[in-house]
mmCIF file of C-alpha atoms and ligand atoms in Angstrom:
data_model
loop_
_atom_site.group_PDB
_atom_site.id
_atom_site.type_symbol
_atom_site.label_atom_id
_atom_site.label_comp_id
_atom_site.label_asym_id
_atom_site.label_seq_id
_atom_site.Cartn_x
_atom_site.Cartn_y
_atom_site.Cartn_z
ATOM 1 C CA MET A 1 91.898 56.103 33.418
ATOM 2 C CA VAL A 2 88.523 55.588 31.769
ATOM 3 C CA LEU A 3 88.015 56.791 28.207
ATOM 4 C CA LEU A 4 84.712 58.635 27.744
ATOM 5 C CA ASP A 5 83.933 57.003 24.417
ATOM 6 C CA GLY A 6 81.630 59.449 22.653
ATOM 7 C CA LYS A 7 81.710 57.438 19.476
ATOM 8 C CA LYS A 8 80.331 54.348 21.195
ATOM 9 C CA VAL A 9 77.801 56.219 23.351
ATOM 10 C CA SER A 10 76.570 58.277 20.399
ATOM 11 C CA ASN A 11 76.041 55.042 18.442
ATOM 12 C CA ASP A 12 74.074 53.609 21.383
ATOM 13 C CA ILE A 13 71.905 56.754 21.443
ATOM 14 C CA LYS A 14 71.345 56.601 17.687
ATOM 15 C CA ASP A 15 70.275 52.954 18.039
ATOM 16 C CA GLU A 16 67.832 53.987 20.772
ATOM 17 C CA ILE A 17 66.450 56.781 18.588
ATOM 18 C CA LYS A 18 66.170 54.466 15.596
ATOM 19 C CA ALA A 19 64.135 52.016 17.695
ATOM 20 C CA GLU A 20 61.741 54.895 18.557
ATOM 21 C CA VAL A 21 61.470 55.890 14.910
ATOM 22 C CA ASP A 22 60.786 52.280 13.885
ATOM 23 C CA LYS A 23 57.900 52.248 16.381
ATOM 24 C CA MET A 24 56.557 55.509 14.927
ATOM 25 C CA LYS A 25 56.697 54.030 11.431
ATOM 26 C CA ALA A 26 54.993 50.822 12.533
ATOM 27 C CA ASN A 27 52.183 52.909 14.038
ATOM 28 C CA GLY A 28 51.825 54.907 10.818
ATOM 29 C CA GLU A 29 52.997 58.095 12.558
ATOM 30 C CA LYS A 30 54.999 60.877 10.968
ATOM 31 C CA VAL A 31 58.758 60.509 11.549
ATOM 32 C CA PRO A 32 60.876 63.450 12.805
ATOM 33 C CA HIS A 33 62.091 65.886 10.142
ATOM 34 C CA LEU A 34 65.169 68.052 10.755
ATOM 35 C CA ALA A 35 66.215 70.910 8.479
ATOM 36 C CA ALA A 36 69.651 72.544 8.540
ATOM 37 C CA VAL A 37 70.338 75.938 6.975
ATOM 38 C CA ILE A 38 73.874 76.714 5.907
ATOM 39 C CA VAL A 39 74.866 80.112 4.552
ATOM 40 C CA GLY A 40 78.086 80.215 2.507
ATOM 41 C CA ASP A 41 80.573 77.456 1.845
ATOM 42 C CA ASP A 42 82.861 77.248 4.855
ATOM 43 C CA GLY A 43 84.471 73.787 4.699
ATOM 44 C CA ALA A 44 84.142 72.926 8.392
ATOM 45 C CA SER A 45 80.494 74.047 8.542
ATOM 46 C CA LEU A 46 79.647 72.012 5.437
ATOM 47 C CA THR A 47 81.307 68.973 7.014
ATOM 48 C CA TYR A 48 79.294 69.378 10.234
ATOM 49 C CA VAL A 49 76.005 69.865 8.433
ATOM 50 C CA GLY A 50 76.776 66.892 6.166
ATOM 51 C CA SER A 51 77.329 64.742 9.276
ATOM 52 C CA LYS A 52 74.032 65.932 10.759
ATOM 53 C CA VAL A 53 72.135 65.015 7.588
ATOM 54 C CA ARG A 54 73.815 61.579 7.394
ATOM 55 C CA ALA A 55 72.953 60.948 11.044
ATOM 56 C CA CYS A 56 69.287 61.684 10.229
ATOM 57 C CA GLU A 57 69.339 59.029 7.518
ATOM 58 C CA ARG A 58 70.898 56.509 9.861
ATOM 59 C CA VAL A 59 68.088 56.821 12.448
ATOM 60 C CA GLY A 60 65.261 57.054 9.904
ATOM 61 C CA PHE A 61 64.529 60.798 10.204
ATOM 62 C CA GLU A 62 63.638 62.935 7.240
ATOM 63 C CA SER A 63 66.153 65.716 6.637
ATOM 64 C CA THR A 64 66.455 68.800 4.489
ATOM 65 C CA MET A 65 69.642 70.738 3.878
ATOM 66 C CA VAL A 66 69.006 74.352 2.854
ATOM 67 C CA ARG A 67 72.070 75.873 1.201
ATOM 68 C CA MET A 68 72.202 79.643 0.744
ATOM 69 C CA LYS A 69 74.965 81.611 -0.942
ATOM 70 C CA HIS A 70 77.526 83.542 1.133
ATOM 71 C CA THR A 71 76.097 86.853 -0.115
ATOM 72 C CA THR A 72 72.633 86.057 1.326
ATOM 73 C CA SER A 73 71.091 89.111 2.987
ATOM 74 C CA GLU A 74 69.619 89.121 6.470
ATOM 75 C CA ILE A 75 66.159 89.665 4.981
ATOM 76 C CA GLU A 76 66.511 86.623 2.736
ATOM 77 C CA LEU A 77 67.593 84.448 5.645
ATOM 78 C CA LEU A 78 64.755 85.758 7.846
ATOM 79 C CA GLN A 79 62.317 84.919 5.032
ATOM 80 C CA LYS A 80 63.688 81.352 4.875
ATOM 81 C CA ILE A 81 63.316 81.019 8.649
ATOM 82 C CA LYS A 82 59.691 82.204 8.381
ATOM 83 C CA GLU A 83 59.038 79.488 5.800
ATOM 84 C CA LEU A 84 60.581 76.825 8.025
ATOM 85 C CA ASN A 85 58.620 78.077 11.059
ATOM 86 C CA GLU A 86 55.386 77.796 9.067
ATOM 87 C CA ASN A 87 56.176 74.495 7.342
ATOM 88 C CA ASP A 88 54.236 71.818 9.240
ATOM 89 C CA ALA A 89 56.396 69.031 7.809
ATOM 90 C CA ILE A 90 59.499 70.381 9.600
ATOM 91 C CA ASP A 91 59.725 69.479 13.300
ATOM 92 C CA GLY A 92 62.972 71.258 14.067
ATOM 93 C CA PHE A 93 65.692 73.202 12.304
ATOM 94 C CA ILE A 94 69.094 74.716 12.918
ATOM 95 C CA ILE A 95 70.971 77.635 11.430
ATOM 96 C CA GLN A 96 74.589 76.545 11.215
ATOM 97 C CA LEU A 97 76.938 79.090 12.801
ATOM 98 C CA PRO A 98 78.978 81.168 12.190
ATOM 99 C CA LEU A 99 77.003 83.345 9.777
ATOM 100 C CA PRO A 100 78.600 85.795 7.296
ATOM 101 C CA PRO A 101 79.262 89.303 8.658
ATOM 102 C CA GLN A 102 76.347 91.018 6.878
ATOM 103 C CA ILE A 103 73.914 88.968 8.979
ATOM 104 C CA ASN A 104 73.059 89.750 12.608
ATOM 105 C CA THR A 105 73.232 86.365 14.353
ATOM 106 C CA GLN A 106 71.148 87.428 17.365
ATOM 107 C CA LYS A 107 68.345 88.697 15.162
ATOM 108 C CA VAL A 108 68.365 85.459 13.191
ATOM 109 C CA LEU A 109 68.343 83.170 16.237
ATOM 110 C CA MET A 110 65.450 85.152 17.728
ATOM 111 C CA ALA A 111 63.409 84.585 14.552
ATOM 112 C CA VAL A 112 63.390 80.803 15.011
ATOM 113 C CA ASP A 113 60.137 79.458 16.479
ATOM 114 C CA PRO A 114 61.210 78.291 19.981
ATOM 115 C CA SER A 115 59.215 75.066 19.524
ATOM 116 C CA LYS A 116 61.427 74.205 16.511
ATOM 117 C CA ASP A 117 64.683 75.498 18.000
ATOM 118 C CA VAL A 118 66.419 72.130 18.404
ATOM 119 C CA ASP A 119 69.787 73.888 18.937
ATOM 120 C CA GLY A 120 68.350 75.569 22.051
ATOM 121 C CA PHE A 121 69.826 78.936 21.027
ATOM 122 C CA HIS A 122 66.640 81.065 21.227
ATOM 123 C CA PRO A 123 66.639 83.322 24.338
ATOM 124 C CA GLU A 124 63.361 81.747 25.456
ATOM 125 C CA ASN A 125 64.890 78.269 25.454
ATOM 126 C CA PHE A 126 68.189 79.474 26.920
ATOM 127 C CA GLY A 127 66.246 81.180 29.718
ATOM 128 C CA ARG A 128 64.184 78.062 30.345
ATOM 129 C CA MET A 129 67.406 76.055 30.610
ATOM 130 C CA ALA A 130 68.829 78.506 33.150
ATOM 131 C CA LEU A 131 65.603 78.254 35.185
ATOM 132 C CA ASP A 132 65.529 74.413 35.267
ATOM 133 C CA MET A 133 62.451 74.283 33.014
ATOM 134 C CA SER A 134 62.055 71.600 30.338
ATOM 135 C CA THR A 135 63.487 72.798 27.023
ATOM 136 C CA PHE A 136 65.916 72.015 24.213
ATOM 137 C CA ILE A 137 69.410 71.974 25.733
ATOM 138 C CA PRO A 138 72.174 73.022 23.279
ATOM 139 C CA ALA A 139 73.530 69.846 21.731
ATOM 140 C CA THR A 140 77.194 70.017 22.777
ATOM 141 C CA PRO A 141 76.548 70.716 26.488
ATOM 142 C CA PHE A 142 73.696 68.167 26.385
ATOM 143 C CA GLY A 143 76.120 65.597 24.954
ATOM 144 C CA ILE A 144 78.643 66.277 27.718
ATOM 145 C CA LEU A 145 75.935 65.788 30.393
ATOM 146 C CA GLU A 146 74.927 62.536 28.717
ATOM 147 C CA LEU A 147 78.534 61.263 28.722
ATOM 148 C CA LEU A 148 78.944 62.115 32.420
ATOM 149 C CA GLU A 149 75.693 60.324 33.156
ATOM 150 C CA ARG A 150 76.364 57.174 31.142
ATOM 151 C CA TYR A 151 79.823 56.785 32.706
ATOM 152 C CA ASP A 152 78.422 57.491 36.174
ATOM 153 C CA VAL A 153 80.814 60.399 36.801
ATOM 154 C CA ASP A 154 80.286 62.028 40.202
ATOM 155 C CA THR A 155 79.753 65.800 39.855
ATOM 156 C CA LYS A 156 78.111 66.670 43.190
ATOM 157 C CA GLY A 157 80.105 69.236 45.158
ATOM 158 C CA LYS A 158 82.978 68.996 42.671
ATOM 159 C CA HIS A 159 84.816 72.047 41.371
ATOM 160 C CA THR A 160 84.099 72.278 37.641
ATOM 161 C CA VAL A 161 86.242 74.692 35.653
ATOM 162 C CA VAL A 162 84.858 75.629 32.242
ATOM 163 C CA ILE A 163 87.311 77.234 29.822
ATOM 164 C CA GLY A 164 85.634 79.514 27.259
ATOM 165 C CA ARG A 165 82.350 81.455 27.506
ATOM 166 C CA SER A 166 80.852 80.901 24.038
ATOM 167 C CA HIS A 167 77.067 80.949 23.772
ATOM 168 C CA ILE A 168 77.160 77.468 22.207
ATOM 169 C CA VAL A 169 79.307 75.624 24.757
ATOM 170 C CA GLY A 170 80.992 77.400 27.685
ATOM 171 C CA ARG A 171 78.156 79.617 28.916
ATOM 172 C CA PRO A 172 75.412 76.976 28.834
ATOM 173 C CA MET A 173 77.804 74.342 30.243
ATOM 174 C CA SER A 174 78.586 76.553 33.234
ATOM 175 C CA ILE A 175 74.852 76.944 33.940
ATOM 176 C CA LEU A 176 74.081 73.247 33.514
ATOM 177 C CA MET A 177 76.891 72.040 35.789
ATOM 178 C CA SER A 178 75.660 74.341 38.555
ATOM 179 C CA ARG A 179 72.012 73.250 38.328
ATOM 180 C CA ARG A 180 70.430 71.082 40.976
ATOM 181 C CA GLY A 181 70.512 67.352 40.253
ATOM 182 C CA TRP A 182 72.928 65.105 38.449
ATOM 183 C CA PRO A 183 74.976 65.675 36.414
ATOM 184 C CA GLY A 184 75.210 69.051 38.139
ATOM 185 C CA ASN A 185 75.454 70.289 41.715
ATOM 186 C CA SER A 186 79.004 71.375 40.899
ATOM 187 C CA THR A 187 80.726 74.522 42.052
ATOM 188 C CA VAL A 188 81.496 76.179 38.732
ATOM 189 C CA THR A 189 84.218 78.604 37.667
ATOM 190 C CA LEU A 190 83.747 79.985 34.145
ATOM 191 C CA THR A 191 87.104 81.141 32.803
ATOM 192 C CA HIS A 192 87.800 83.165 29.653
ATOM 193 C CA SER A 193 90.352 85.364 27.917
ATOM 194 C CA ASN A 194 90.308 87.955 30.741
ATOM 195 C CA THR A 195 90.712 85.452 33.563
ATOM 196 C CA LYS A 196 93.733 86.072 35.765
ATOM 197 C CA ASN A 197 95.732 83.114 37.097
ATOM 198 C CA ILE A 198 93.916 80.676 34.823
ATOM 199 C CA THR A 199 96.524 77.936 35.349
ATOM 200 C CA GLN A 200 96.111 78.214 39.124
ATOM 201 C CA ILE A 201 92.326 77.908 38.794
ATOM 202 C CA ILE A 202 92.606 74.909 36.474
ATOM 203 C CA SER A 203 94.978 73.221 38.938
ATOM 204 C CA GLN A 204 92.151 73.298 41.514
ATOM 205 C CA ALA A 205 89.576 71.686 39.218
ATOM 206 C CA ASP A 206 88.015 68.277 39.791
ATOM 207 C CA ILE A 207 86.404 68.548 36.355
ATOM 208 C CA VAL A 208 87.859 70.564 33.441
ATOM 209 C CA ILE A 209 85.667 71.326 30.418
ATOM 210 C CA SER A 210 87.814 72.988 27.778
ATOM 211 C CA ALA A 211 86.084 74.783 24.908
ATOM 212 C CA LEU A 212 88.868 77.104 23.876
ATOM 213 C CA GLY A 213 89.950 75.994 20.401
ATOM 214 C CA VAL A 214 93.694 76.186 21.108
ATOM 215 C CA PRO A 215 95.401 72.891 20.186
ATOM 216 C CA ASN A 216 97.202 71.167 23.084
ATOM 217 C CA PHE A 217 96.521 74.081 25.461
ATOM 218 C CA LEU A 218 95.901 71.842 28.478
ATOM 219 C CA LYS A 219 99.097 70.157 29.678
ATOM 220 C CA ALA A 220 99.555 67.392 32.257
ATOM 221 C CA GLU A 221 101.302 69.664 34.756
ATOM 222 C CA MET A 222 98.246 71.980 34.764
ATOM 223 C CA VAL A 223 95.746 69.396 36.038
ATOM 224 C CA ARG A 224 95.177 67.655 39.319
ATOM 225 C CA ASP A 225 95.632 63.888 39.718
ATOM 226 C CA ASP A 226 92.376 62.055 38.929
ATOM 227 C CA ALA A 227 90.735 65.083 37.294
ATOM 228 C CA VAL A 228 87.871 64.511 34.830
ATOM 229 C CA ILE A 229 88.848 66.031 31.475
ATOM 230 C CA ILE A 230 86.312 67.006 28.807
ATOM 231 C CA ASP A 231 87.881 68.270 25.574
ATOM 232 C CA VAL A 232 85.535 70.259 23.335
ATOM 233 C CA GLY A 233 88.305 71.564 21.062
ATOM 234 C CA ILE A 234 88.089 70.695 17.370
ATOM 235 C CA THR A 235 90.802 72.640 15.554
ATOM 236 C CA ARG A 236 91.836 71.657 12.041
ATOM 237 C CA VAL A 237 95.616 71.395 11.802
ATOM 238 C CA GLU A 238 97.375 70.929 8.465
ATOM 239 C CA ASP A 239 98.846 67.454 8.074
ATOM 240 C CA GLU A 240 100.242 66.338 4.731
ATOM 241 C CA ASP A 241 100.093 62.698 5.789
ATOM 242 C CA ALA A 242 96.378 62.817 6.640
ATOM 243 C CA PRO A 243 93.955 61.760 3.868
ATOM 244 C CA LYS A 244 92.148 65.135 3.894
ATOM 245 C CA GLY A 245 95.323 67.193 4.338
ATOM 246 C CA TYR A 246 94.383 68.084 7.916
ATOM 247 C CA ARG A 247 93.622 66.406 11.204
ATOM 248 C CA ILE A 248 91.376 67.418 14.089
ATOM 249 C CA VAL A 249 93.213 68.389 17.269
ATOM 250 C CA GLY A 250 91.680 69.009 20.687
ATOM 251 C CA ASP A 251 92.551 71.521 23.434
ATOM 252 C CA VAL A 252 94.112 68.767 25.539
ATOM 253 C CA ASP A 253 97.570 67.172 25.299
ATOM 254 C CA PHE A 254 95.844 63.789 25.434
ATOM 255 C CA GLU A 255 98.954 61.618 25.548
ATOM 256 C CA ASN A 256 100.206 63.134 28.785
ATOM 257 C CA VAL A 257 97.002 64.378 30.435
ATOM 258 C CA SER A 258 95.375 60.943 30.056
ATOM 259 C CA LYS A 259 98.045 59.487 32.382
ATOM 260 C CA LYS A 260 96.766 61.688 35.222
ATOM 261 C CA ALA A 261 93.041 61.821 34.495
ATOM 262 C CA SER A 262 90.333 59.612 36.020
ATOM 263 C CA PHE A 263 88.087 60.106 32.973
ATOM 264 C CA ILE A 264 88.960 61.782 29.665
ATOM 265 C CA THR A 265 87.355 62.351 26.253
ATOM 266 C CA PRO A 266 89.481 61.690 23.148
ATOM 267 C CA VAL A 267 89.528 63.971 20.074
ATOM 268 C CA PRO A 268 88.185 62.852 17.703
ATOM 269 C CA GLY A 269 85.606 60.410 19.066
ATOM 270 C CA GLY A 270 84.652 62.180 22.291
ATOM 271 C CA VAL A 271 82.349 65.186 22.490
ATOM 272 C CA GLY A 272 82.020 65.668 18.701
ATOM 273 C CA PRO A 273 79.856 62.628 17.910
ATOM 274 C CA MET A 274 77.771 63.278 21.044
ATOM 275 C CA THR A 275 76.757 66.693 19.686
ATOM 276 C CA ILE A 276 75.128 65.105 16.665
ATOM 277 C CA ALA A 277 73.401 62.391 18.689
ATOM 278 C CA MET A 278 71.878 65.001 21.023
ATOM 279 C CA LEU A 279 70.675 67.127 18.111
ATOM 280 C CA LEU A 280 68.795 64.035 16.951
ATOM 281 C CA LYS A 281 67.438 63.562 20.454
ATOM 282 C CA ASN A 282 66.165 67.158 20.510
ATOM 283 C CA THR A 283 64.558 66.636 17.100
ATOM 284 C CA LEU A 284 62.781 63.507 18.336
ATOM 285 C CA LEU A 285 61.565 65.531 21.328
ATOM 286 C CA ALA A 286 60.341 68.292 18.989
ATOM 287 C CA ARG A 287 58.340 65.754 16.965
ATOM 288 C CA GLU A 288 56.814 64.240 20.097
ATOM 289 C CA GLN A 289 55.813 67.683 21.349
ATOM 290 C CA ARG A 290 54.194 68.568 18.039
ATOM 291 C CA ALA A 291 52.287 65.275 18.018
ATOM 292 C CA ASN A 292 50.789 65.997 21.458
HETATM 293 N N1 LIG B 301 78.453 75.841 14.952
HETATM 294 C C1 LIG B 301 79.260 75.198 15.822
HETATM 295 N N2 LIG B 301 78.530 74.422 16.645
HETATM 296 C C2 LIG B 301 77.239 74.569 16.283
HETATM 297 C C3 LIG B 301 76.018 74.013 16.753
HETATM 298 O O1 LIG B 301 75.956 73.224 17.701
HETATM 299 N N3 LIG B 301 74.901 74.423 16.112
HETATM 300 C C4 LIG B 301 74.935 75.296 15.086
HETATM 301 N N4 LIG B 301 73.781 75.645 14.532
HETATM 302 N N5 LIG B 301 76.039 75.829 14.622
HETATM 303 C C5 LIG B 301 77.188 75.460 15.220
#
């Protein structure tokens, strides 16, 4: 079994990005600037955005965190997005999801200038991704592709089963794994809450990408010998013994599934850190595109 070490790979990527930023600085060029908008005070979202801002500091990017109260109206958020679109200092920005119920997420994501949409959530960018055109690929699926590539995982002709059809992970992942090239060229089954015989389908998978959010859903007896297991689950589970009072648990029963897998991502330290590294990569790309 080979551990797909997202913590190590994400640190390698950050070092690579930092080297690029150092070159930009030495040449007197503007460094990338990422802004993150967070509406409300959901603990998990604040933690994620905090990690994104810290990662910017580590690689030498500028960053701006925009905090808006949970009662923010859609009009107020759209106004903030307009400001960020028009602000030449900002190369890319993200709107942390989920948004409070009074705000229409689709409307908000469509208001982001596609050239600054480093999350790759705008329909224009999502469409470009589906059509094999160059674009910002959503950070979590992009991170999974990067892990498969850096560990030289064979995906051609393999049966990839994606669990979960979210717009952020499952849906784009299913498209990316079926694209021409590598990592890709897989035969993809996208499963979700209405899928019949899901355990039978999973048992036929060469590659399982689980983005369900149900702790320890995937058990050893459900997967084939030598399957590649990608665990996107990050559920907070109460734990009195943990320093923060909770720990992060994946979708996969790691202890037992890892005995059967050929490659597997741990939680934490697998896909999670990759997401942040790829957001930085998209922001660097956004800066380079604005400079040209
Ligand atoms: N919420 C959960 N994942 C993400 C992400 O990748 N980007 C944003 N903006 N919000 C999220």
